[in-house]
XYZ file of C-alpha atoms in Angstrom:
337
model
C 10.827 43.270 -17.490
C 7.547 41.066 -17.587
C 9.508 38.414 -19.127
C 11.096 37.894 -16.002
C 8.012 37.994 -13.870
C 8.139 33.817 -13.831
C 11.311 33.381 -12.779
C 11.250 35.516 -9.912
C 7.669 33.522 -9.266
C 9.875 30.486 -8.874
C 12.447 32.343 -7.328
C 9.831 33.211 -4.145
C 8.174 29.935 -4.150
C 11.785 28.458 -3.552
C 12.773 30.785 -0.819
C 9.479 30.347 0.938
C 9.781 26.383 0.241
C 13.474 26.530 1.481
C 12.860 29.043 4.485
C 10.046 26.074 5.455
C 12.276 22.712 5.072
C 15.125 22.630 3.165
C 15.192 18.897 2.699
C 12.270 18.886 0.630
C 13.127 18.222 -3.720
C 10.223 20.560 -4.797
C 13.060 23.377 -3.897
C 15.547 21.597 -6.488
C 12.546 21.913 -9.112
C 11.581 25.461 -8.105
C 15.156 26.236 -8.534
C 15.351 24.649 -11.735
C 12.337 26.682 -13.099
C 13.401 29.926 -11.657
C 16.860 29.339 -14.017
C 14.772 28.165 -17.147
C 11.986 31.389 -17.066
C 14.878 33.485 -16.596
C 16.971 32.367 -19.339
C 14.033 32.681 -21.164
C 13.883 36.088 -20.248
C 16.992 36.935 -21.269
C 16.403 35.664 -24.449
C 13.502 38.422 -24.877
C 16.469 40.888 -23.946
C 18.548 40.094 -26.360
C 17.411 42.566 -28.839
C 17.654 45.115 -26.204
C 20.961 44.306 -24.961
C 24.712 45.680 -26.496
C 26.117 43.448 -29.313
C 28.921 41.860 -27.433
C 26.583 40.940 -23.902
C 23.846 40.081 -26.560
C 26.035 37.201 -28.006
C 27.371 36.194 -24.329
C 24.000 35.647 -23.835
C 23.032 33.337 -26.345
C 26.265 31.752 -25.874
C 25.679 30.949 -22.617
C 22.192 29.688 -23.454
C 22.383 27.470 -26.145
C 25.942 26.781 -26.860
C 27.801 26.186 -23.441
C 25.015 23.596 -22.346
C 25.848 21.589 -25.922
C 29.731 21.734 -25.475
C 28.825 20.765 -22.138
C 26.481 17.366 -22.905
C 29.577 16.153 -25.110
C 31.935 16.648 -22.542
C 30.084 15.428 -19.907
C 29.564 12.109 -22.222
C 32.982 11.925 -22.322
C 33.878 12.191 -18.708
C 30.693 9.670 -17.592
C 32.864 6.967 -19.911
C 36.040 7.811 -18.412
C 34.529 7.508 -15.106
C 33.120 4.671 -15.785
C 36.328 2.894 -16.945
C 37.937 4.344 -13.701
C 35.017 2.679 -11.847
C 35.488 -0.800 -13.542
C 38.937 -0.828 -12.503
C 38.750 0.390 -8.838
C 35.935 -1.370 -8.027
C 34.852 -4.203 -10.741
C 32.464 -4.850 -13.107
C 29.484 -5.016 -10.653
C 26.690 -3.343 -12.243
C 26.059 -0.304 -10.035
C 29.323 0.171 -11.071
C 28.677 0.586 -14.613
C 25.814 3.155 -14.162
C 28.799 6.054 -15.341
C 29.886 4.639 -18.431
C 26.375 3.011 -19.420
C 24.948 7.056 -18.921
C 28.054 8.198 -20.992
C 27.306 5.994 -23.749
C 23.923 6.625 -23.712
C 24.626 10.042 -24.262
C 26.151 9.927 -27.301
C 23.877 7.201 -28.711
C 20.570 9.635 -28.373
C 22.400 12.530 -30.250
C 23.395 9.709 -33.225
C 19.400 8.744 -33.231
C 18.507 11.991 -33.291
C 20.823 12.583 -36.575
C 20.017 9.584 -38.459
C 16.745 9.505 -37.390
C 16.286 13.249 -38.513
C 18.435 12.504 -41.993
C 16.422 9.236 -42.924
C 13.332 8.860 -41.194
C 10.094 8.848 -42.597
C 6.939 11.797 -40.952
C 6.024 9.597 -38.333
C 9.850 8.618 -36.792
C 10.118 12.361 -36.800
C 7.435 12.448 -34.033
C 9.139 9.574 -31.936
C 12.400 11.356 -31.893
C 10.508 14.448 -30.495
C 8.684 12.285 -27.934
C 12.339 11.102 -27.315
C 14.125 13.991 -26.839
C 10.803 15.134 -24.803
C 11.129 12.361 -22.329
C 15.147 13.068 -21.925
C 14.843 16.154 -21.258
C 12.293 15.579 -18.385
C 14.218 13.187 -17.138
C 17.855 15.436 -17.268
C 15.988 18.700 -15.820
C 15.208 16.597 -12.711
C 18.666 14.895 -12.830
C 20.182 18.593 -12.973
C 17.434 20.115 -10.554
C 18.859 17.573 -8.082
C 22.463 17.878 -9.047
C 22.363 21.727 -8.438
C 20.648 21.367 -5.679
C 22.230 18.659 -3.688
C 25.393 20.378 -4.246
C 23.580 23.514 -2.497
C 21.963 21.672 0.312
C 25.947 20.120 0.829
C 27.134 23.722 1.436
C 24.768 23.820 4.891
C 26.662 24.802 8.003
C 25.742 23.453 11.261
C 24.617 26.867 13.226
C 24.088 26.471 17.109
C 24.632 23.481 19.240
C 22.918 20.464 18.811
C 22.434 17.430 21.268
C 23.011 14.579 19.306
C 25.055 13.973 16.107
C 24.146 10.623 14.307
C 26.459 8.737 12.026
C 24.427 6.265 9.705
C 26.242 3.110 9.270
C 27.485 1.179 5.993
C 28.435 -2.276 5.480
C 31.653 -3.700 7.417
C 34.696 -5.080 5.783
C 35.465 -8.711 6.974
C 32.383 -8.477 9.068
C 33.926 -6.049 11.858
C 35.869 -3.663 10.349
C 35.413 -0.169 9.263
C 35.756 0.739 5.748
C 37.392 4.102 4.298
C 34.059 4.775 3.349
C 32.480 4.709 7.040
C 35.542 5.982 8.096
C 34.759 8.844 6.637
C 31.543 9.914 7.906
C 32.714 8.897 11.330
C 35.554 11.645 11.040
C 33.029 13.793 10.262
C 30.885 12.951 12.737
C 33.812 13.847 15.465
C 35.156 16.817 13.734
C 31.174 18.146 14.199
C 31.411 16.922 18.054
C 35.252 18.200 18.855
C 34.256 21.500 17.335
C 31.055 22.052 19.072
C 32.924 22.015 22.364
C 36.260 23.531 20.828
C 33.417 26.968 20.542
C 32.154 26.246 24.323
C 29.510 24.503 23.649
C 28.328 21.368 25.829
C 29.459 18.178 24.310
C 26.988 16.312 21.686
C 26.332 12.609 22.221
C 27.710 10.521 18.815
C 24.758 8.442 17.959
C 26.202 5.367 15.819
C 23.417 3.505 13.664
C 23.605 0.759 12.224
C 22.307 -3.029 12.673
C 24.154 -6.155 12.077
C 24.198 -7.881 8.404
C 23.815 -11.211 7.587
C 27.021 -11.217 6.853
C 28.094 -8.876 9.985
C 29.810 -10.570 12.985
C 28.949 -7.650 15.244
C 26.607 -4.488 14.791
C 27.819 -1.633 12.455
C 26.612 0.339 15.719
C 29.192 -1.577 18.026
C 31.907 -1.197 15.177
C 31.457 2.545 14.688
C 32.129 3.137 18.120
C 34.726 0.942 19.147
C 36.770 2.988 16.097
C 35.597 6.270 17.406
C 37.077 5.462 20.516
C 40.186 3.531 19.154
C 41.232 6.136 16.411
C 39.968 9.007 17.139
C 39.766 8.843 21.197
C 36.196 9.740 21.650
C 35.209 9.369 25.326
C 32.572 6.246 25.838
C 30.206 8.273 27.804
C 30.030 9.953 24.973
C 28.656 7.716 22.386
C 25.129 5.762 22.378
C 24.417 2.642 19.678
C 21.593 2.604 17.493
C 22.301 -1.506 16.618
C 18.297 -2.560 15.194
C 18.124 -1.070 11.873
C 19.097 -2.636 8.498
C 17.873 0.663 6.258
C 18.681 3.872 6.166
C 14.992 4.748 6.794
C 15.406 2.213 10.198
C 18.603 3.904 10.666
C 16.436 7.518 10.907
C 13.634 5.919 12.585
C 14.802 3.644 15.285
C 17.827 6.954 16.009
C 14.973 9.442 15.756
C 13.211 7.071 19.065
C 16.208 6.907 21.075
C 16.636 10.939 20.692
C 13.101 11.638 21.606
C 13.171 9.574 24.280
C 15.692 10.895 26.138
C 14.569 14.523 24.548
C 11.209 14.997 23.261
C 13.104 18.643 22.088
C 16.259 17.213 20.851
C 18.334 18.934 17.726
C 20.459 16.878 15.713
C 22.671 16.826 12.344
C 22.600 13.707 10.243
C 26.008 12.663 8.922
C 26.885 10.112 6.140
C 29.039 10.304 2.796
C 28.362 13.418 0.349
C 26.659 11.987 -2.564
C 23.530 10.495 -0.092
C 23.480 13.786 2.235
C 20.095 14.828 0.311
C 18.225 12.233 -0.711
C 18.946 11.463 3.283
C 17.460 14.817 4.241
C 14.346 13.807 2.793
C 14.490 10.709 4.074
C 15.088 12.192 7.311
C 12.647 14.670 6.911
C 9.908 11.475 6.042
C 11.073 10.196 9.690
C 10.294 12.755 11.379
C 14.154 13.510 12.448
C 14.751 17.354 13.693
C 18.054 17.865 12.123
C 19.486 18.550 8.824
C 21.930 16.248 6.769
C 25.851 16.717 6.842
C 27.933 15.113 3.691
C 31.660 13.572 4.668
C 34.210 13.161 1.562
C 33.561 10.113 -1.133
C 37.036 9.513 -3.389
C 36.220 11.209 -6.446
C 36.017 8.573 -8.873
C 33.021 7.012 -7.029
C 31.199 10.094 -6.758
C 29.337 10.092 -10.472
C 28.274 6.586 -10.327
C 26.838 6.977 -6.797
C 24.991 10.480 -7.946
C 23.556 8.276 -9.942
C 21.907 5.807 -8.384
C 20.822 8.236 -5.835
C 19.322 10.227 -8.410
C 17.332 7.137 -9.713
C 16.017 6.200 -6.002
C 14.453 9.821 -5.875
C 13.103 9.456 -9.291
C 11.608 6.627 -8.078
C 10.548 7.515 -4.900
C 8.240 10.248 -6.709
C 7.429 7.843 -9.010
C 3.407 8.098 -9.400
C 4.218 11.877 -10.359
C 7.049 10.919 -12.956
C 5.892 8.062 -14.373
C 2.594 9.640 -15.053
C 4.614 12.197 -16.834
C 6.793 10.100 -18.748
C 3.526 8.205 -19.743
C 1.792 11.404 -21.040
C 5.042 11.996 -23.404
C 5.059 8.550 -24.388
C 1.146 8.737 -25.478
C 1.327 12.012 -27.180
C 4.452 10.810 -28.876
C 2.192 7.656 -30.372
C -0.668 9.932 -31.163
C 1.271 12.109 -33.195
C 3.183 9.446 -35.112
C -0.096 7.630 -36.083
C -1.643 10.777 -37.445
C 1.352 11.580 -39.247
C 2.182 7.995 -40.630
């Protein structure tokens, strides 16, 4: 049972990190950890374990997660194809199939590389894989996790719920994609008083673009009140902010302001509900994140670029990593060569 004894390490550290602040990403790596030491602990059960759970085991291990890379290569380029047509060949579009491909292109330089290759490109495909794998535990740390932090219900009333805004189509019009955080935002509201509860003020944020002919604020509420009959006295307009971080921050001073002991919940579209949370938890905003419903297709390539703004974000920690793998990787290949 010792072999366990680092997993369920990780295991506390996550519930007392979660417990704390749930929007915080060292629970995603925590998390992460906790499943690596344990299926490393099941590996030194294996010997102990019956013949047919044995073999489960070490399917489970090392042979579902390589079935899994190749099909997950070949659903990134399908996506991506899907994406291309939906939406065009912008290149935030193209993050699916360019992650697809690259998929498949590492596992043919690992094969040639390992066929052909003298000592020293032996090294650099280590350092390689090395680096990818750093990089795809945080990607599925993050993943697992997001998909976790979506599941949050909102427990208790709270006083304000705040819709962050998106761009506008023509300049004043909301798009299915604001739509549907604003639908969410009301089903929140109608259902907090549907339970008895006193109703929450719908706090729409969003500045006006360059491009904008009114606010994103202004145009968030005239459709709550158009479509889905929300009563004026019920909405307020955060119109100043051009980020989402001004969207938190300038929201988070008209709550405490009327409220110094306000609770709130954060909506806006799925895929950006955690790296929001963190966000809002940067800003000081006391209230957790709420995802709405992104069309499918759209959902991989926006993961995506989410994932690569947290990687970023925490990127004096990563890089520095990254840059230790790349260095040991040219140590070893020059000693070697």
């Amino acid at each position: 049972m010792y072999a366990f004894v680092p997993a369920a390490l990780f295991l506390a550290l996550f519930g007392v990190s979660a417990r704390e602040d749930r929007r915080r990403f060292r629970n995603a790596i925590y998390l992460g950890l906790t499943c690596i030491f344990a299926s490393i602990g099941l590996l030194f059960q294996v010997g102990h374990l019956p013949p047919g759970l044995a073999e489960a085991v070490i399917l489970a291990i090392f042979v579902v997660p390589t079935v899994g890379t190749l099909a997950l290569g070949v659903f990134l380029i399908g996506n991506g194809l899907t994406m291309v047509r939906k939406e065009g060949r912008r290149p935030g579009n193209l993050l699916s199939f360019a992650a697809g491909v690259a998929i498949f292109l590492l596992i043919a330089f690992v094969f040639v590389a390992a066929d052909t290759g003298p000592p020293a490109l032996d090294a650099v495909v280590a350092g390689v894989v090395l680096l990818v794998a750093y990089v795809s535990f945080l990607f599925v740390c993050f993943l697992a996790y997001a998909y976790l932090y979506g599941r949050i219900k909102v427990r208790g009333d709270v006083d304000y719920v705040v819709m962050l805004g998106s761009g506008l189509t023509g300049g004043d019009r909301v798009p299915p994609l604001l739509a549907s955080r604003l639908r969410k935002g009301q089903a929140i509201h109608d259902a907090q008083i549907a339970r008895g509860g006193r109703a929450p003020l719908m706090l729409a944020s969003g500045g006006k673009g360059t491009d904008e002919k009114v606010a994103e604020a202004r145009a968030m509420a005239d459709w709550l009140m158009a479509e889905g009959g929300v009563p004026q006295e019920h909405l307020r307009l955060e119109d100043r902010s051009r980020t989402t971080e001004e969207n938190l921050l300038f929201s988070r001073t008209i709550m405490e302001e009327a409220d110094p002991s306000y609770r709130c919940v954060v909506v806006t579209n799925n895929f950006h509900a955690f790296r929001a949370a963190m966000m809002a938890r940067k800003a000081g905003v006391n209230g957790q994140v709420l995802g709405s419903p992104t069309a499918r297709y759209f959902w991989p390539s926006a993961t995506i670029r989410e994932f690569v703004a947290v990687f970023w974000e925490h990127k004096i920690a990563n890089l520095s990593i990254c840059g230790a793998i790349v260095a040991l990787t040219v140590a070893l290949a020059l000693r070697i060569s």
